[in-house]
Short mmCIF file of C-alpha atoms and ligand atoms in Angstrom, two decimals:
data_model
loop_
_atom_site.label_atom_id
_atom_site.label_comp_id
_atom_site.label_asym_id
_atom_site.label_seq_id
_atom_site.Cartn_x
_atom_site.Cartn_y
_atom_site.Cartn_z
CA UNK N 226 -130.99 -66.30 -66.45
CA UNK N 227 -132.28 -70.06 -65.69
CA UNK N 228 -131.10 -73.04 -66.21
CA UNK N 229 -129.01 -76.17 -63.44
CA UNK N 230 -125.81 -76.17 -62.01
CA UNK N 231 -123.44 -75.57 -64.12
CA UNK N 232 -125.36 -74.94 -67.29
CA UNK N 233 -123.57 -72.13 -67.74
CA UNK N 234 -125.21 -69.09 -65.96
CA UNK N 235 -122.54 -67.75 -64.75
CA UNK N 236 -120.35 -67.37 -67.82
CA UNK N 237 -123.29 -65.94 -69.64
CA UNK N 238 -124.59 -63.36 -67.56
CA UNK N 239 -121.41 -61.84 -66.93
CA UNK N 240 -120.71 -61.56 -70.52
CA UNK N 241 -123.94 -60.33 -71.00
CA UNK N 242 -123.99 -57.99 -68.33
CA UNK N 243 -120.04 -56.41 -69.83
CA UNK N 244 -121.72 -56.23 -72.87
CA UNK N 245 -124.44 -54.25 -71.75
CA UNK N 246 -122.69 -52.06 -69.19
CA UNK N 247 -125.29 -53.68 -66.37
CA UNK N 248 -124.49 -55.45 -62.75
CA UNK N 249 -124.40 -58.77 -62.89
CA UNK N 250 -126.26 -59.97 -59.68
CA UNK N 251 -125.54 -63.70 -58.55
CA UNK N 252 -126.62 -64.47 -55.65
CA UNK N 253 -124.25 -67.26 -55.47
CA UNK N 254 -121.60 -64.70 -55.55
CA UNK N 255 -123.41 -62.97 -52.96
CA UNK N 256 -123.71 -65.96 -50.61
CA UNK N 257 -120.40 -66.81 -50.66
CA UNK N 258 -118.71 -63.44 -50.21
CA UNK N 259 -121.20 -63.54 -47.43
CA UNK N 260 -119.65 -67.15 -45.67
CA UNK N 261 -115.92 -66.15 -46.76
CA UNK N 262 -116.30 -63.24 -44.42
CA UNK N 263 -118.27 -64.80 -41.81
CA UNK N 264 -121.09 -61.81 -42.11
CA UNK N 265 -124.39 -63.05 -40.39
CA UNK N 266 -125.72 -63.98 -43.91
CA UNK N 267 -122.87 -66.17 -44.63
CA UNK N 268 -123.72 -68.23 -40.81
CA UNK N 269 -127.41 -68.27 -42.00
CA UNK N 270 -126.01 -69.75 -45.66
CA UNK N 271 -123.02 -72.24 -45.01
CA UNK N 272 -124.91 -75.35 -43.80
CA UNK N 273 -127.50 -75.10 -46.78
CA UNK N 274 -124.66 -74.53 -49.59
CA UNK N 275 -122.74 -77.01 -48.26
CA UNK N 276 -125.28 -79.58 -48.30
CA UNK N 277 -125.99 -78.71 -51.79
CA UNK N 278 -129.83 -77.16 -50.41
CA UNK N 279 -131.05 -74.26 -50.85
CA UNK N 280 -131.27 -70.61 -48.66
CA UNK N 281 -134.64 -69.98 -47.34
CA UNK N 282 -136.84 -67.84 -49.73
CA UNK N 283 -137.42 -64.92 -47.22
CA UNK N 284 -133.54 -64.39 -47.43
CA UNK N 285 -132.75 -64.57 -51.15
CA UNK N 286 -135.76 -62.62 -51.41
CA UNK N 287 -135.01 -59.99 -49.14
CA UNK N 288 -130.78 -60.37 -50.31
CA UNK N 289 -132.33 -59.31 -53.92
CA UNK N 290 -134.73 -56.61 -52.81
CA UNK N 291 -132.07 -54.62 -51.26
CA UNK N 292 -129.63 -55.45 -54.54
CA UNK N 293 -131.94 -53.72 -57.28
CA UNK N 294 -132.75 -50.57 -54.99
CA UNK N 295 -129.22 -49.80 -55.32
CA UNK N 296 -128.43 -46.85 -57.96
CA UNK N 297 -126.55 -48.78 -60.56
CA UNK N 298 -129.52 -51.43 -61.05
CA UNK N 299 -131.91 -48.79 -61.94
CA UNK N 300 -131.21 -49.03 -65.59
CA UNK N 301 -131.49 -52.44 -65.56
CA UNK N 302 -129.57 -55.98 -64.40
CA UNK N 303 -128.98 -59.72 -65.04
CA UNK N 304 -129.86 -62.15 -62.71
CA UNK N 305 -127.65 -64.97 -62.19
CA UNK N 306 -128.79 -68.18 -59.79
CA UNK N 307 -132.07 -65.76 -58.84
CA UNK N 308 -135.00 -66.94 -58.95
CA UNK N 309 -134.72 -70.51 -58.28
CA UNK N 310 -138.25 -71.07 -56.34
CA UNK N 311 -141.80 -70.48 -57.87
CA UNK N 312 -142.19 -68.17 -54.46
CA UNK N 313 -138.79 -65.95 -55.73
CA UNK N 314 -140.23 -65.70 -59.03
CA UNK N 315 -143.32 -64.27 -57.81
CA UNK N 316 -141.72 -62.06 -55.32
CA UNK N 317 -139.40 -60.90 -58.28
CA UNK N 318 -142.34 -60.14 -60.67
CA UNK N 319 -143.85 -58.22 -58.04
CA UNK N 320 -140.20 -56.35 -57.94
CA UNK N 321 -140.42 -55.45 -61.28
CA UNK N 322 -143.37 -53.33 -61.34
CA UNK N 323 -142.88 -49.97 -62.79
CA UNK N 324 -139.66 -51.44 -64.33
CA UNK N 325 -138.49 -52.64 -67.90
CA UNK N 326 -139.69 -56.16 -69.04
CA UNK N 327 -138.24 -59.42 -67.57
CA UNK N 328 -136.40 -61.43 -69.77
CA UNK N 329 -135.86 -65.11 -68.93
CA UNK N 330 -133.63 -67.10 -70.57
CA UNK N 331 -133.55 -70.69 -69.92
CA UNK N 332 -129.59 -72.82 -70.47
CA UNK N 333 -130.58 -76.30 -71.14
CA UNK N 334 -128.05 -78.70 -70.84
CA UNK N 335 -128.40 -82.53 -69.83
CA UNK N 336 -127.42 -83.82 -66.80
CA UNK N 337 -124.70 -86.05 -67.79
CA UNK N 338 -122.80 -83.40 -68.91
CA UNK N 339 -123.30 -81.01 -65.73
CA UNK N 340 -122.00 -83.60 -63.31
CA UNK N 341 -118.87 -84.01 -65.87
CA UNK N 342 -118.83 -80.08 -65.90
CA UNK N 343 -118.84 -79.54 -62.11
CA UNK N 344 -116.38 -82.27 -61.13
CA UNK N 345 -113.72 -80.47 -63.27
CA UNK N 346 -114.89 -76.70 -62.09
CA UNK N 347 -112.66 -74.71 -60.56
CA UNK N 348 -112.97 -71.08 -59.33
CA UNK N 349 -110.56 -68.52 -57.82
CA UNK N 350 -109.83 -68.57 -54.23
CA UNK N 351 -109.61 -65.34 -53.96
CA UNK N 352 -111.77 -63.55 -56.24
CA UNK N 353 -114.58 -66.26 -57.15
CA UNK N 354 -114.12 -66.10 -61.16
CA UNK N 355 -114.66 -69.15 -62.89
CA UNK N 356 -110.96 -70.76 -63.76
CA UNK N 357 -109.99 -72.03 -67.23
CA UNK N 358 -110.51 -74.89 -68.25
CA UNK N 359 -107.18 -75.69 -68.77
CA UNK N 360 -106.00 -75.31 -64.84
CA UNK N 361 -104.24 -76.04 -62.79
CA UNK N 362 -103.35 -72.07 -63.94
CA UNK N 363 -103.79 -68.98 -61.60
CA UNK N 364 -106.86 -66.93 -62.54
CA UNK N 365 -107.08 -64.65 -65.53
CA UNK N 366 -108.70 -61.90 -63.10
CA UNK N 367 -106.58 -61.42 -60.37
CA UNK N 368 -103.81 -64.15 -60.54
CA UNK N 369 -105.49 -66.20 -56.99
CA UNK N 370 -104.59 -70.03 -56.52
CA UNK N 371 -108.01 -72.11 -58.41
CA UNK N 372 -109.65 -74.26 -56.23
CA UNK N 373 -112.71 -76.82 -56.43
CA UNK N 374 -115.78 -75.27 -55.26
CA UNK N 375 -117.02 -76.94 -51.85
CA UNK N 376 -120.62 -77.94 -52.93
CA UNK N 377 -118.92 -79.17 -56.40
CA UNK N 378 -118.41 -82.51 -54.30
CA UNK N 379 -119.85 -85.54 -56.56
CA UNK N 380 -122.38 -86.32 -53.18
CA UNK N 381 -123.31 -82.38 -53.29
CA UNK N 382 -123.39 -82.28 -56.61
CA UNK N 383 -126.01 -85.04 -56.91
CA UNK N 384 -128.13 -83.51 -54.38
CA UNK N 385 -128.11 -80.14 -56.03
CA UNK N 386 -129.30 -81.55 -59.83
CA UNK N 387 -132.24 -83.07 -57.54
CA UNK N 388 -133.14 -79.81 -55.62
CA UNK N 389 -132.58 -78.36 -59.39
CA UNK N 390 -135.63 -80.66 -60.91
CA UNK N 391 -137.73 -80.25 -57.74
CA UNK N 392 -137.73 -76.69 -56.99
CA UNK N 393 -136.19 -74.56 -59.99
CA UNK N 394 -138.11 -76.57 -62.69
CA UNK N 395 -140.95 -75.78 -62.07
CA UNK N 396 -139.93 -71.95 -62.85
CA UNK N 397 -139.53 -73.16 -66.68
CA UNK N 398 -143.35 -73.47 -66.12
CA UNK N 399 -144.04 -70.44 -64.88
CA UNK N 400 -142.47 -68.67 -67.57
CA UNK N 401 -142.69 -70.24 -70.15
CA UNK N 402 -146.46 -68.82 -71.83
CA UNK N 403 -144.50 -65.50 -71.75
CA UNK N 404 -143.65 -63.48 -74.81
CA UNK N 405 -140.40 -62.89 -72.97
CA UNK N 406 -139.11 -66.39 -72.33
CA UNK N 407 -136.74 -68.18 -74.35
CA UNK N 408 -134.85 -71.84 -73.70
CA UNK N 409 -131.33 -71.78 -75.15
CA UNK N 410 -129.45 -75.19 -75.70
CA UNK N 411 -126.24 -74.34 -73.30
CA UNK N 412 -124.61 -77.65 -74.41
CA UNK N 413 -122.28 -75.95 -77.17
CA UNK N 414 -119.03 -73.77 -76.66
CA UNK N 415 -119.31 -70.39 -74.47
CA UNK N 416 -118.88 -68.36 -77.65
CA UNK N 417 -122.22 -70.01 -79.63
CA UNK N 418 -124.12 -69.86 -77.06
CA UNK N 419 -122.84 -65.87 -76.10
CA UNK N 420 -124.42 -65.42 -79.74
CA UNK N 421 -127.47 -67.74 -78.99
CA UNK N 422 -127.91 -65.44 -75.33
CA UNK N 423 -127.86 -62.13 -77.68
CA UNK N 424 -130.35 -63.82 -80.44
CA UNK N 425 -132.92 -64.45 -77.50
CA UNK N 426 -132.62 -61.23 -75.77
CA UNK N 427 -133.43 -59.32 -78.98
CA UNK N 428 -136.11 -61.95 -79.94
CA UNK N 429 -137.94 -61.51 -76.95
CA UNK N 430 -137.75 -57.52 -76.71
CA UNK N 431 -138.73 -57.61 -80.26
CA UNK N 432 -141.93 -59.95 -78.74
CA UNK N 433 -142.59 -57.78 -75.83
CA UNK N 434 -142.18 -54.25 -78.16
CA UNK N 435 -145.46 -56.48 -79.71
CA UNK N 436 -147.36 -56.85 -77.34
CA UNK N 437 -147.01 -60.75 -77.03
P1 ADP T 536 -125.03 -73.24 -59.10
O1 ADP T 536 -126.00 -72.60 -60.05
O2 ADP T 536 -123.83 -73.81 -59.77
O3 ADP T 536 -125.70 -74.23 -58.15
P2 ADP T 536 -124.78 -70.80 -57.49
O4 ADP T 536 -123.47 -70.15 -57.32
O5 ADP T 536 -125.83 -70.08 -58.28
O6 ADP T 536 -124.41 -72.20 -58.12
O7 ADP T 536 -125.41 -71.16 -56.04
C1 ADP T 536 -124.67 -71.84 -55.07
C2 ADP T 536 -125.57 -72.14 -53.86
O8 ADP T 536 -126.04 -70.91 -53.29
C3 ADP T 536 -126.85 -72.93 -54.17
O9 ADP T 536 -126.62 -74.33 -54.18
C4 ADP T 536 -127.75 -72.49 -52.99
O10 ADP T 536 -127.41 -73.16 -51.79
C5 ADP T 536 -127.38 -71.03 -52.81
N1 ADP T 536 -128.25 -70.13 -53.60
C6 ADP T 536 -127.87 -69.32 -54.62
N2 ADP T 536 -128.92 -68.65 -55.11
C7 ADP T 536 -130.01 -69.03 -54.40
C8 ADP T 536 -131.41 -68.72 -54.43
N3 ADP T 536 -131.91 -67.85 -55.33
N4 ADP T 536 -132.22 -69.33 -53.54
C9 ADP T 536 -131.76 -70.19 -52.63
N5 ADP T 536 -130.45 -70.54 -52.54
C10 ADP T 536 -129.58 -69.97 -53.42
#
């Protein structure tokens, strides 16, 4: 799944991913896990997250190598915050030969309302879930304190949209001649566009069963 900070992804995959009894893999997820408990990753990762940059290719790349040789991502996965570089994306498609057909599905949502979005974020300290958005509450998971996000800083913020149009854009372009993408407007409540996320998928397996 595609698409800016806080377009989204998140929320979608993972209800995607319960629905279809697959792993969600975000490699945001990954990377923080990573810095919370100070694993070599996490040293590599801090200063780049923090300043709202991104983590070297060769790393994500390698971080999501390793993820889909594991057992339960053999019947397939969804991708959250992976790939964000035309070098990723290529790396992935190379990753998925001799494997189902990759979906991409793009959230579009305009930047005005992602920097309003992110300022009010707030995730669980403890577990990482997404908060409601009627904290301060404890989260739903696993009853941790919410908490901003570090890079959800307006300053980081700013400089992540900008990485966002330079280096993930591009990706939209790269896909987007395939039978198997699909843009979804991602400015709408988390239910329509749950609905809109199940529309595409089936649109675009119905494309690929085709031969488009
Ligand atoms: P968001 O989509 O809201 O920016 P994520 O949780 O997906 O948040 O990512 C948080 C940070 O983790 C990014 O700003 C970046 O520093 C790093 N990161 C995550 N995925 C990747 C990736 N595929 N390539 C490089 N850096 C990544």
């Amino acid at each position: 799944m595609l698409g800016p900070p806080g377009a989204g992804k998140g929320t979608q995959s993972e209800r995607l991913a319960l629905s279809h009894g697959l792993p969600k893999i975000s490699t945001g997820d990954i990377l923080r896990e990573a810095v919370q408990s100070r694993t070599e990753l996490g040293c590599i990762a801090r200063a780049s997250m923090e300043a709202g940059n991104l983590v070297s290719d060769e790393v994500m790349i390698g971080i999501v190598r390793s993820r889909l040789s594991r057992e339960d991502a053999q019947r397939g996965f969804v991708l959250d915050g992976f790939p964000r570089t035309v070098i990723q994306a290529t790396a992935l498609d190379r990753m998925m030969d001799g494997r189902g057909p990759l979906i991409v599905l793009d959230i579009v949502v305009p930047a005005d309302v992602l920097v309003r979005r992110l300022a009010m974020r707030r995730i669980c300290s403890k577990c990482g879930t997404n908060g409601p958005v009627d904290w301060p509450a404890n989260c739903q998971k696993c009853g941790g304190r919410l908490i901003a996000r570090a890079d959800d800083s307006v300053a980081v913020v700013k400089e992540r949209l900008k990485v966002y149009q330079r280096q993930t854009k591009p990706l939209v372009e790269y896909y987007s001649a395939r039978g198997t993408f699909r843009a979804i407007d991602g400015n709408r409540p988390p239910d329509v566009v749950a609905a809109a996320v199940r529309e595409a998928l089936s649109e675009a397996v119905a494309a690929r069963g085709a031969g488009l």
